[in-house]
Each structure stands twice: as C-alpha cells, then as structure tokens.
Amino acid sequence: MTQTEKDEKYMRMALVEAREAMERDEVPIGAVVVSPRGTVVGRGHNLTEALVDVSAHAEMQAITAAAQTLGGKYLQDCTLYVTVEPCLMCAGAIGWAQVSRIVYGAADDKRGYHTFTSKSPFHPRAEIIGGVLGEECAELMRTFFKSKR
Amino acid sequence: MTQTEKDEKYMRMALVEAREAMERDEVPIGAVVVSPRGTVVGRGHNLTEALVDVSAHAEMQAITAAAQTLGGKYLQDCTLYVTVEPCLMCAGAIGWAQVSRIVYGAADDKRGYHTFTSKSPFHPRAEIIGGVLGEECAELMRTFFKSKR
C-alpha cells in the first residue's frame, strides 16, 4: 500500500466517526489516531452537544483515547487523521501531545487553526497534510449545515 | 468592592486551585469561572499527569465544570480567572465557550496563546486582563520548575 492509499484508508475510518456524529445530530467531524505500526489507538467524533462541552471535539476525544490506550500522554510517533482542519483548541492539544503527523480532509478557512496562527502550533518536526478525501469530508459538513438552516 | 478587588479575590481562589495542583506534583495552574452574579460555577487545576491527558489543563476543567453547573456550553456572561496566561488550546476553548471576560495572572511568553496568534481567539467583544496577582502566580511556577531541575 502506498502512503496515499494508507492515508485514505485511515481517513475513511475518520469519516465513519464523522457519520456517527451526524447521526447524533452533532457537527460531523471524526478523528482517529494511528500508531507507527498501523494500529488505531484512539478514535472519536464531535460530541459537544451530547456532553454539553465545547471541548468535546473529535480530535480531543481521539487524543485522550490514544493516551489511555498507550498509557502515556505523548503521541510522538502517531498520525492523527481528522476529517476537517483542526481548530485552534485542537491544534493546541495536538501540539501538546507532540503528534508527529497530522492528516486532515477539508480545510476550514473560518475556524481552522491556520486563520488564527502566526507560528506553527505543532511539534517542530511535525508533518501536516491537508486535502485527503477533502471533498467527501467537506460534503458531509455542507449537508449537515444545510439541514440546520 | 472595586473591580480590582473583586478580580484579586477570584484570582486568589484560582491560586488555591494552583496550589492543589502543586501538591499533586502537577504544573501549578488553577482556574475558576465566575457567573455575573459572582458565583463560582466552575473550578479546576492542572491534572495532565494524573489523568494522562494533555488536555487536562486548569481552564479546560473549569470550563467543562461551569458548563455542567449552568446546563449549557456557552459561558457568555462569565469571567474566567486563571493564574497563568492560557495556552493556545485553552484560548481556543475559551473562544468556543464565548467567555466574555478573561483575567489571568502571569504572562507566558513561551507557551501563552499570544506567542502563536495573529488574530484574537476570543469572542470579539471579550475583555482580556493580564497581570492580576501576576507575581504571586509566576512565583508558584518558578518554585515548581526549580524543584524539577
């Protein structure tokens, strides 16, 4: 499997999470954390409404879950897949966790971290890849927000 | 009581939280969320080691607690007091929660949000006040990190 195929495989898992959020009437964003050996060590989807908690974003759930699975709060060798560009809060958490590879689907020009930052919030050696299954990830968001209008 | 006296009163409560963190060998940062009527609706201190979770910062704990207390995730009329300038993650969470007043003690030029942002992460009308009991808040941090060397 090429790296691109691998990235799409895990992004599809993040999309499964995003669809679960959608079914619960939550903003449809999903995330998975994958170990260097290719094991999913954490997953999550947006649960801000259900948990009455602004911090219950997909990435936060997945990072917390991964830390529990691995028994340590640093995820240096892991890849985080998330269907939408992380917000500032999640980017900060990803930085604290020292995640070394961040792969996201759709860009978010309004709430994504890049709109607010002047300096990378991630680990200095982190690799950031956007646009993986980006259209599919964006479409899910459009469908959700259209249904809310 | 003047506003300054009020701010110092609540910052002292945040300092009580910070000292609790210190006693648990956690980075000594504490936070409280106060309603417009002056009631403490959420409090918390850093618990990243105990919870094995990079996101368990004082502000995150206090915001989550306040949302539970108030039964809603938006804290528009509340003031958040925190002993040290919020990091990027916490600033993002404070923004999502629409906290209207943010009062912090010590500045943090290394990890504080202002080092990373080009645009305010907070609600557009939020008021931000730094330096309340700043020296006391900073001294606690210095003592902690000196003990770690």
CSV table of N, CA and C in Angstrom, one decimal, chain B residues 5-139:
chain,number,residue,atom,x,y,z
B,5,GLU,N,-10.5,44.8,43.3
B,5,GLU,CA,-10.5,43.9,44.5
B,5,GLU,C,-11.3,42.6,44.2
B,6,LYS,N,-12.3,42.7,43.4
B,6,LYS,CA,-13.1,41.5,43.0
B,6,LYS,C,-12.2,40.6,42.3
B,7,ASP,N,-11.4,41.1,41.3
B,7,ASP,CA,-10.6,40.3,40.5
B,7,ASP,C,-9.5,39.6,41.3
B,8,GLU,N,-9.0,40.3,42.3
B,8,GLU,CA,-8.0,39.7,43.1
B,8,GLU,C,-8.6,38.7,44.0
B,9,LYS,N,-9.8,38.9,44.4
B,9,LYS,CA,-10.5,37.9,45.3
B,9,LYS,C,-10.6,36.6,44.5
B,10,TYR,N,-11.1,36.6,43.3
B,10,TYR,CA,-11.3,35.4,42.5
B,10,TYR,C,-9.9,34.8,42.0
B,11,MET,N,-8.9,35.7,41.8
B,11,MET,CA,-7.6,35.2,41.4
B,11,MET,C,-7.0,34.4,42.6
B,12,ARG,N,-7.3,34.8,43.8
B,12,ARG,CA,-6.9,34.1,45.0
B,12,ARG,C,-7.5,32.7,45.0
B,13,MET,N,-8.7,32.6,44.6
B,13,MET,CA,-9.4,31.3,44.5
B,13,MET,C,-8.7,30.4,43.5
B,14,ALA,N,-8.3,31.0,42.4
B,14,ALA,CA,-7.6,30.3,41.3
B,14,ALA,C,-6.2,29.9,41.8
B,15,LEU,N,-5.6,30.7,42.7
B,15,LEU,CA,-4.3,30.3,43.3
B,15,LEU,C,-4.5,29.2,44.3
B,16,VAL,N,-5.6,29.1,44.9
B,16,VAL,CA,-5.8,27.9,45.8
B,16,VAL,C,-5.8,26.6,44.9
B,17,GLU,N,-6.5,26.7,43.8
B,17,GLU,CA,-6.5,25.6,42.8
B,17,GLU,C,-5.1,25.3,42.4
B,18,ALA,N,-4.3,26.3,42.1
B,18,ALA,CA,-3.0,26.1,41.6
B,18,ALA,C,-2.1,25.4,42.6
B,19,ARG,N,-2.3,25.8,43.9
B,19,ARG,CA,-1.5,25.1,44.9
B,19,ARG,C,-1.9,23.7,45.1
B,20,GLU,N,-3.2,23.4,44.9
B,20,GLU,CA,-3.6,22.0,44.9
B,20,GLU,C,-2.9,21.2,43.8
B,21,ALA,N,-2.8,21.8,42.6
B,21,ALA,CA,-2.0,21.1,41.6
B,21,ALA,C,-0.6,20.9,42.0
B,22,MET,N,0.0,21.9,42.6
B,22,MET,CA,1.4,21.8,43.1
B,22,MET,C,1.5,20.6,44.1
B,23,GLU,N,0.6,20.5,45.0
B,23,GLU,CA,0.6,19.4,46.0
B,23,GLU,C,0.5,18.0,45.3
B,24,ARG,N,-0.1,18.0,44.2
B,24,ARG,CA,-0.2,16.7,43.4
B,24,ARG,C,0.9,16.6,42.4
B,25,ASP,N,1.9,17.4,42.5
B,25,ASP,CA,3.1,17.4,41.6
B,25,ASP,C,2.7,17.7,40.2
B,26,GLU,N,1.7,18.5,40.0
B,26,GLU,CA,1.3,18.9,38.7
B,26,GLU,C,1.7,20.4,38.5
B,27,VAL,N,1.9,20.8,37.2
B,27,VAL,CA,2.2,22.2,37.0
B,27,VAL,C,1.2,23.1,37.7
B,28,PRO,N,1.6,24.0,38.5
B,28,PRO,CA,0.7,24.7,39.4
B,28,PRO,C,-0.1,25.9,38.7
B,29,ILE,N,-1.1,25.5,38.0
B,29,ILE,CA,-2.0,26.4,37.4
B,29,ILE,C,-3.4,26.1,37.8
B,30,GLY,N,-4.2,27.2,38.2
B,30,GLY,CA,-5.5,27.0,38.6
B,30,GLY,C,-6.5,27.9,37.9
B,31,ALA,N,-7.7,27.6,37.9
B,31,ALA,CA,-8.7,28.5,37.2
B,31,ALA,C,-10.1,28.4,37.9
B,32,VAL,N,-10.8,29.5,37.9
B,32,VAL,CA,-12.2,29.5,38.3
B,32,VAL,C,-13.0,30.3,37.3
B,33,VAL,N,-14.3,29.8,37.1
B,33,VAL,CA,-15.2,30.5,36.3
B,33,VAL,C,-16.3,31.1,37.2
B,34,VAL,N,-16.6,32.4,37.0
B,34,VAL,CA,-17.5,33.1,37.9
B,34,VAL,C,-18.6,33.7,37.1
B,35,SER,N,-19.8,33.5,37.6
B,35,SER,CA,-21.1,34.0,36.9
B,35,SER,C,-21.2,35.5,37.1
B,36,PRO,N,-22.1,36.1,36.3
B,36,PRO,CA,-22.2,37.6,36.5
B,36,PRO,C,-22.7,38.0,37.9
B,37,ARG,N,-23.3,37.1,38.6
B,37,ARG,CA,-23.7,37.4,40.0
B,37,ARG,C,-22.7,37.1,41.0
B,38,GLY,N,-21.5,36.7,40.5
B,38,GLY,CA,-20.4,36.5,41.5
B,38,GLY,C,-20.3,35.1,42.0
B,39,THR,N,-21.0,34.1,41.5
B,39,THR,CA,-20.9,32.8,42.0
B,39,THR,C,-19.9,32.0,41.2
B,40,VAL,N,-19.1,31.2,41.9
B,40,VAL,CA,-18.1,30.4,41.2
B,40,VAL,C,-18.9,29.2,40.7
B,41,VAL,N,-18.9,29.0,39.4
B,41,VAL,CA,-19.7,28.0,38.7
B,41,VAL,C,-18.8,26.8,38.2
B,42,GLY,N,-17.5,27.1,38.2
B,42,GLY,CA,-16.6,26.0,37.8
B,42,GLY,C,-15.2,26.3,38.3
B,43,ARG,N,-14.4,25.3,38.6
B,43,ARG,CA,-13.1,25.5,39.1
B,43,ARG,C,-12.2,24.3,38.6
B,44,GLY,N,-11.0,24.4,38.6
B,44,GLY,CA,-10.1,23.3,38.2
B,44,GLY,C,-8.7,23.6,38.3
B,45,HIS,N,-7.9,22.6,38.3
B,45,HIS,CA,-6.4,22.8,38.2
B,45,HIS,C,-5.8,21.8,37.3
B,46,ASN,N,-4.6,22.0,36.9
B,46,ASN,CA,-3.9,21.2,36.0
B,46,ASN,C,-3.9,19.7,36.5
B,47,LEU,N,-4.2,18.8,35.7
B,47,LEU,CA,-4.2,17.4,36.1
B,47,LEU,C,-3.7,16.5,34.9
B,48,THR,N,-2.8,17.1,34.1
B,48,THR,CA,-2.3,16.3,32.9
B,48,THR,C,-1.6,15.0,33.3
B,49,GLU,N,-0.9,15.0,34.4
B,49,GLU,CA,-0.2,13.8,34.8
B,49,GLU,C,-1.1,12.8,35.3
B,50,ALA,N,-2.0,13.2,36.3
B,50,ALA,CA,-2.9,12.3,37.0
B,50,ALA,C,-3.9,11.6,35.9
B,51,LEU,N,-4.3,12.4,35.0
B,51,LEU,CA,-5.3,11.9,34.0
B,51,LEU,C,-4.7,11.4,32.8
B,52,VAL,N,-3.3,11.5,32.7
B,52,VAL,CA,-2.6,11.0,31.4
B,52,VAL,C,-3.3,11.7,30.2
B,53,ASP,N,-3.4,13.0,30.2
B,53,ASP,CA,-4.2,13.7,29.2
B,53,ASP,C,-3.7,15.1,29.1
B,54,VAL,N,-3.1,15.4,27.9
B,54,VAL,CA,-2.5,16.7,27.6
B,54,VAL,C,-3.6,17.8,27.7
B,55,SER,N,-4.8,17.4,27.6
B,55,SER,CA,-5.9,18.4,27.6
B,55,SER,C,-6.4,18.8,28.9
B,56,ALA,N,-5.9,18.1,30.0
B,56,ALA,CA,-6.5,18.4,31.3
B,56,ALA,C,-5.9,19.6,32.0
B,57,HIS,N,-5.9,20.7,31.3
B,57,HIS,CA,-5.4,22.0,31.8
B,57,HIS,C,-6.5,22.6,32.8
B,58,ALA,N,-6.1,23.5,33.6
B,58,ALA,CA,-7.0,24.1,34.6
B,58,ALA,C,-8.2,24.7,33.9
B,59,GLU,N,-8.0,25.5,32.9
B,59,GLU,CA,-9.1,26.2,32.2
B,59,GLU,C,-10.1,25.2,31.6
B,60,MET,N,-9.6,24.1,31.0
B,60,MET,CA,-10.4,23.1,30.4
B,60,MET,C,-11.3,22.5,31.5
B,61,GLN,N,-10.7,22.2,32.6
B,61,GLN,CA,-11.5,21.6,33.7
B,61,GLN,C,-12.6,22.6,34.2
B,62,ALA,N,-12.2,23.8,34.4
B,62,ALA,CA,-13.1,24.9,34.9
B,62,ALA,C,-14.2,25.1,33.9
B,63,ILE,N,-13.9,25.2,32.6
B,63,ILE,CA,-14.9,25.5,31.6
B,63,ILE,C,-15.9,24.3,31.5
B,64,THR,N,-15.4,23.1,31.5
B,64,THR,CA,-16.3,21.9,31.5
B,64,THR,C,-17.2,21.9,32.7
B,65,ALA,N,-16.6,22.2,33.9
B,65,ALA,CA,-17.4,22.2,35.1
B,65,ALA,C,-18.4,23.2,35.1
B,66,ALA,N,-18.1,24.4,34.6
B,66,ALA,CA,-19.1,25.5,34.5
B,66,ALA,C,-20.2,25.2,33.6
B,67,ALA,N,-19.9,24.5,32.5
B,67,ALA,CA,-21.0,24.2,31.6
B,67,ALA,C,-21.9,23.2,32.2
B,68,GLN,N,-21.4,22.2,33.0
B,68,GLN,CA,-22.2,21.3,33.7
B,68,GLN,C,-23.1,22.0,34.7
B,69,THR,N,-22.5,22.9,35.5
B,69,THR,CA,-23.2,23.6,36.5
B,69,THR,C,-24.4,24.4,35.9
B,70,LEU,N,-24.1,25.1,34.8
B,70,LEU,CA,-25.1,26.0,34.2
B,70,LEU,C,-26.0,25.3,33.2
B,71,GLY,N,-25.7,24.1,32.9
B,71,GLY,CA,-26.5,23.3,32.0
B,71,GLY,C,-26.5,23.8,30.5
B,72,GLY,N,-25.4,24.5,30.2
B,72,GLY,CA,-25.2,24.9,28.8
B,72,GLY,C,-23.8,25.2,28.5
B,73,LYS,N,-23.4,25.0,27.2
B,73,LYS,CA,-21.9,25.0,27.0
B,73,LYS,C,-21.4,26.4,26.8
B,74,TYR,N,-22.3,27.4,26.6
B,74,TYR,CA,-21.8,28.8,26.4
B,74,TYR,C,-21.8,29.6,27.7
B,75,LEU,N,-20.7,30.3,27.9
B,75,LEU,CA,-20.4,31.0,29.2
B,75,LEU,C,-20.3,32.5,28.9
B,76,GLN,N,-21.2,33.0,28.1
B,76,GLN,CA,-21.1,34.4,27.6
B,76,GLN,C,-20.9,35.5,28.6
B,77,ASP,N,-21.6,35.3,29.8
B,77,ASP,CA,-21.6,36.4,30.7
B,77,ASP,C,-20.6,36.1,31.9
B,78,CYS,N,-19.8,35.0,31.7
B,78,CYS,CA,-18.9,34.6,32.8
B,78,CYS,C,-17.5,35.2,32.7
B,79,THR,N,-16.8,35.3,33.8
B,79,THR,CA,-15.4,35.7,33.8
B,79,THR,C,-14.6,34.4,34.1
B,80,LEU,N,-13.6,34.2,33.4
B,80,LEU,CA,-12.6,33.1,33.7
B,80,LEU,C,-11.4,33.7,34.3
B,81,TYR,N,-11.0,33.2,35.4
B,81,TYR,CA,-9.8,33.6,36.1
B,81,TYR,C,-8.8,32.4,36.0
B,82,VAL,N,-7.6,32.7,35.6
B,82,VAL,CA,-6.6,31.7,35.5
B,82,VAL,C,-5.2,32.3,35.9
B,83,THR,N,-4.5,31.5,36.6
B,83,THR,CA,-3.2,32.0,37.2
B,83,THR,C,-2.1,32.3,36.2
B,84,VAL,N,-2.2,31.6,35.1
B,84,VAL,CA,-1.2,31.8,34.0
B,84,VAL,C,-1.9,32.1,32.7
B,85,GLU,N,-1.3,32.9,31.8
B,85,GLU,CA,-1.9,33.2,30.5
B,85,GLU,C,-2.3,31.8,29.8
B,86,PRO,N,-3.5,31.7,29.3
B,86,PRO,CA,-3.9,30.5,28.6
B,86,PRO,C,-3.0,30.1,27.4
B,87,CYS,N,-2.8,28.8,27.2
B,87,CYS,CA,-2.1,28.3,26.1
B,87,CYS,C,-3.0,28.4,24.9
B,88,LEU,N,-2.6,28.0,23.7
B,88,LEU,CA,-3.4,28.1,22.5
B,88,LEU,C,-4.6,27.2,22.6
B,89,MET,N,-4.4,26.0,23.1
B,89,MET,CA,-5.6,25.1,23.3
B,89,MET,C,-6.6,25.7,24.2
B,90,CYS,N,-6.2,26.2,25.3
B,90,CYS,CA,-7.2,26.8,26.3
B,90,CYS,C,-7.8,28.0,25.7
B,91,ALA,N,-7.0,28.8,25.0
B,91,ALA,CA,-7.6,30.1,24.4
B,91,ALA,C,-8.6,29.7,23.4
B,92,GLY,N,-8.4,28.6,22.6
B,92,GLY,CA,-9.4,28.1,21.7
B,92,GLY,C,-10.7,27.7,22.4
B,93,ALA,N,-10.5,27.0,23.5
B,93,ALA,CA,-11.7,26.5,24.2
B,93,ALA,C,-12.5,27.7,24.8
B,94,ILE,N,-11.7,28.7,25.3
B,94,ILE,CA,-12.4,29.9,25.9
B,94,ILE,C,-13.1,30.6,24.8
B,95,GLY,N,-12.6,30.7,23.6
B,95,GLY,CA,-13.3,31.3,22.5
B,95,GLY,C,-14.5,30.5,22.1
B,96,TRP,N,-14.4,29.2,22.0
B,96,TRP,CA,-15.6,28.4,21.7
B,96,TRP,C,-16.7,28.6,22.8
B,97,ALA,N,-16.3,28.7,24.0
B,97,ALA,CA,-17.3,28.9,25.1
B,97,ALA,C,-17.8,30.3,25.2
B,98,GLN,N,-17.3,31.2,24.4
B,98,GLN,CA,-17.7,32.6,24.3
B,98,GLN,C,-17.6,33.3,25.6
B,99,VAL,N,-16.6,33.0,26.4
B,99,VAL,CA,-16.4,33.7,27.7
B,99,VAL,C,-16.1,35.2,27.4
B,100,SER,N,-16.8,36.0,28.2
B,100,SER,CA,-16.7,37.4,27.8
B,100,SER,C,-15.6,38.2,28.5
B,101,ARG,N,-15.1,37.6,29.6
B,101,ARG,CA,-14.0,38.3,30.3
B,101,ARG,C,-13.0,37.3,30.8
B,102,ILE,N,-11.7,37.6,30.4
B,102,ILE,CA,-10.7,36.6,30.7
B,102,ILE,C,-9.6,37.4,31.6
B,103,VAL,N,-9.4,36.9,32.8
B,103,VAL,CA,-8.4,37.6,33.7
B,103,VAL,C,-7.3,36.6,34.0
B,104,TYR,N,-6.1,36.9,33.7
B,104,TYR,CA,-5.0,36.0,34.0
B,104,TYR,C,-4.0,36.6,34.9
B,105,GLY,N,-3.2,35.8,35.5
B,105,GLY,CA,-2.1,36.3,36.4
B,105,GLY,C,-0.8,36.5,35.7
B,106,ALA,N,0.0,35.5,35.6
B,106,ALA,CA,1.3,35.7,35.0
B,106,ALA,C,1.3,35.5,33.5
B,107,ALA,N,2.0,36.3,32.8
B,107,ALA,CA,2.1,36.1,31.3
B,107,ALA,C,3.0,34.9,31.0
B,108,ASP,N,2.8,34.3,29.9
B,108,ASP,CA,3.7,33.1,29.5
B,108,ASP,C,4.1,33.3,28.1
B,109,ASP,N,5.3,33.9,27.9
B,109,ASP,CA,5.9,34.2,26.6
B,109,ASP,C,6.2,33.0,25.8
B,110,LYS,N,6.4,31.9,26.4
B,110,LYS,CA,6.8,30.7,25.7
B,110,LYS,C,5.6,29.9,25.2
B,111,ARG,N,4.7,29.6,26.1
B,111,ARG,CA,3.5,28.8,25.7
B,111,ARG,C,2.2,29.5,25.7
B,112,GLY,N,2.2,30.8,26.1
B,112,GLY,CA,0.9,31.5,26.1
B,112,GLY,C,0.4,31.7,24.6
B,113,TYR,N,-0.9,31.9,24.5
B,113,TYR,CA,-1.5,32.0,23.2
B,113,TYR,C,-1.0,33.1,22.4
B,114,HIS,N,-0.6,34.2,23.0
B,114,HIS,CA,-0.3,35.4,22.3
B,114,HIS,C,1.0,35.2,21.4
B,115,THR,N,1.8,34.2,21.8
B,115,THR,CA,3.0,33.9,21.0
B,115,THR,C,2.7,33.3,19.7
B,116,PHE,N,1.5,32.7,19.6
B,116,PHE,CA,1.2,31.9,18.4
B,116,PHE,C,0.1,32.5,17.5
B,117,THR,N,-0.6,33.5,18.1
B,117,THR,CA,-1.8,34.0,17.3
B,117,THR,C,-1.5,35.3,16.6
B,118,SER,N,-2.2,35.5,15.5
B,118,SER,CA,-2.1,36.7,14.7
B,118,SER,C,-3.5,37.4,14.8
B,119,LYS,N,-4.4,36.7,15.4
B,119,LYS,CA,-5.8,37.2,15.4
B,119,LYS,C,-6.4,36.7,16.8
B,120,SER,N,-7.3,37.5,17.4
B,120,SER,CA,-7.8,37.1,18.7
B,120,SER,C,-8.6,35.8,18.6
B,121,PRO,N,-8.3,34.8,19.5
B,121,PRO,CA,-9.0,33.6,19.5
B,121,PRO,C,-10.3,33.7,20.3
B,122,PHE,N,-10.5,34.9,21.0
B,122,PHE,CA,-11.7,35.0,21.9
B,122,PHE,C,-12.9,35.6,21.2
B,123,HIS,N,-14.0,35.7,21.9
B,123,HIS,CA,-15.2,36.3,21.4
B,123,HIS,C,-14.8,37.8,21.1
B,124,PRO,N,-15.4,38.3,20.0
B,124,PRO,CA,-15.0,39.6,19.5
B,124,PRO,C,-15.1,40.7,20.6
B,125,ARG,N,-16.1,40.5,21.5
B,125,ARG,CA,-16.3,41.6,22.5
B,125,ARG,C,-15.6,41.2,23.8
B,126,ALA,N,-14.9,40.2,23.9
B,126,ALA,CA,-14.3,39.7,25.1
B,126,ALA,C,-13.2,40.7,25.6
B,127,GLU,N,-13.2,40.9,27.0
B,127,GLU,CA,-12.2,41.8,27.6
B,127,GLU,C,-11.1,40.9,28.2
B,128,ILE,N,-9.9,41.2,28.0
B,128,ILE,CA,-8.8,40.4,28.5
B,128,ILE,C,-7.9,41.3,29.4
B,129,ILE,N,-7.7,40.8,30.6
B,129,ILE,CA,-6.9,41.5,31.6
B,129,ILE,C,-5.8,40.6,32.1
B,130,GLY,N,-4.5,41.0,32.0
B,130,GLY,CA,-3.4,40.2,32.5
B,130,GLY,C,-2.8,40.9,33.7
B,131,GLY,N,-2.0,40.1,34.4
B,131,GLY,CA,-1.2,40.7,35.5
B,131,GLY,C,-1.8,40.8,36.9
B,132,VAL,N,-3.0,40.2,37.0
B,132,VAL,CA,-3.7,40.3,38.3
B,132,VAL,C,-3.0,39.2,39.3
B,133,LEU,N,-2.4,39.7,40.3
B,133,LEU,CA,-1.6,38.9,41.3
B,133,LEU,C,-0.5,38.2,40.5
B,134,GLY,N,-0.1,38.8,39.4
B,134,GLY,CA,0.9,38.2,38.5
B,134,GLY,C,2.1,37.6,39.1
B,135,GLU,N,2.7,38.4,40.0
B,135,GLU,CA,4.0,38.0,40.6
B,135,GLU,C,3.8,36.7,41.5
B,136,GLU,N,2.7,36.7,42.2
B,136,GLU,CA,2.4,35.5,43.0
B,136,GLU,C,2.2,34.3,42.2
B,137,CYS,N,1.4,34.4,41.1
B,137,CYS,CA,1.2,33.3,40.1
B,137,CYS,C,2.5,32.8,39.5
B,138,ALA,N,3.3,33.8,39.1
B,138,ALA,CA,4.6,33.4,38.5
B,138,ALA,C,5.5,32.7,39.4
B,139,GLU,N,5.5,33.2,40.7
B,139,GLU,CA,6.4,32.7,41.7
B,139,GLU,C,6.1,31.2,41.9
